[in-house]
Amino acid sequence: MIEYQTDNIFAKILRGEIPCEKVFEDNNSIAFMDIMPQSNGHLLVVPKSPSVGLLDADSTILGNLFTTVQKLARAAKQALDADGVTIMQFNGSAAGQTVFHLHVHIIPRYEGVSLHHHGAAPADPEVIKSNAAKIRAALSSKI
Ligand code: 5GP
């Protein structure tokens, strides 16, 4: 397994060095919109604790991480009127991982709509911004 590198893009986002369309933050994690979404409303939950992936993560962060994943998945499904939600998480380049800081993908799904390829094309920033606003609004309601 590769060593954790502090210059990965999500570490830079966590340090505020790179902007993101943030929808949630607490002491343990942040969630923001994926800039190359595989479906409308694709977002990422990133724990603040540094690890390359799930396999080297401190297991004590996982309960909190998946509680946040559930909260965000519920909010995204409601906010974007999705029919389902795919949760994905990749470990190692052989598995498709491209950013080497643990993260969980939350991908709203719509009946009959296939996923775009992983990390293939950036979405319209205005659409991302509008989806983020809807998710933030759902989070501040009673989910
Ligand atoms: P992985 O392949 O590591 O599981 O997923 C990395 C994800 O991060 C991809 O879905 C990709 O679109 C997304 N991504 C890559 N660079 C950036 C970035 O600078 N900002 C945001 N918000 N997402 C990114």
XYZ file of C-alpha atoms in Angstrom, residues 35-85:
51
model
C -16.757 18.090 -9.837
C -16.964 15.178 -12.306
C -20.236 13.617 -11.187
C -21.270 10.162 -12.320
C -24.909 11.198 -11.832
C -26.762 14.400 -11.042
C -25.933 15.245 -7.399
C -22.874 12.997 -6.912
C -21.132 14.004 -3.680
C -18.217 12.859 -1.564
C -17.834 12.403 2.177
C -14.240 12.861 3.331
C -13.086 12.139 6.888
C -10.663 14.672 8.361
C -8.501 11.854 9.737
C -5.775 11.091 7.165
C -5.639 7.653 5.550
C -5.113 6.522 1.974
C -8.269 4.455 1.999
C -10.457 2.177 4.054
C -7.792 -0.458 4.600
C -5.385 1.775 6.532
C -8.057 3.894 8.270
C -8.335 4.080 12.044
C -11.402 1.878 12.609
C -12.696 4.240 15.308
C -13.617 6.836 12.631
C -15.761 4.476 10.591
C -18.955 4.545 12.634
C -19.065 8.318 12.511
C -18.119 8.357 8.817
C -20.955 6.040 7.831
C -23.438 7.887 10.023
C -22.525 10.976 7.983
C -22.782 9.008 4.732
C -26.297 7.918 5.715
C -27.299 11.488 6.621
C -25.993 12.863 3.317
C -27.487 10.013 1.267
C -30.905 10.696 2.783
C -30.561 14.429 2.158
C -29.399 14.005 -1.451
C -32.162 11.504 -2.258
C -34.814 13.827 -0.867
C -33.338 17.046 -2.257
C -32.882 15.751 -5.794
C -35.933 13.513 -5.899
C -33.737 10.495 -6.666
C -35.117 6.962 -6.939
C -32.126 5.344 -5.214
C -28.570 5.989 -4.020
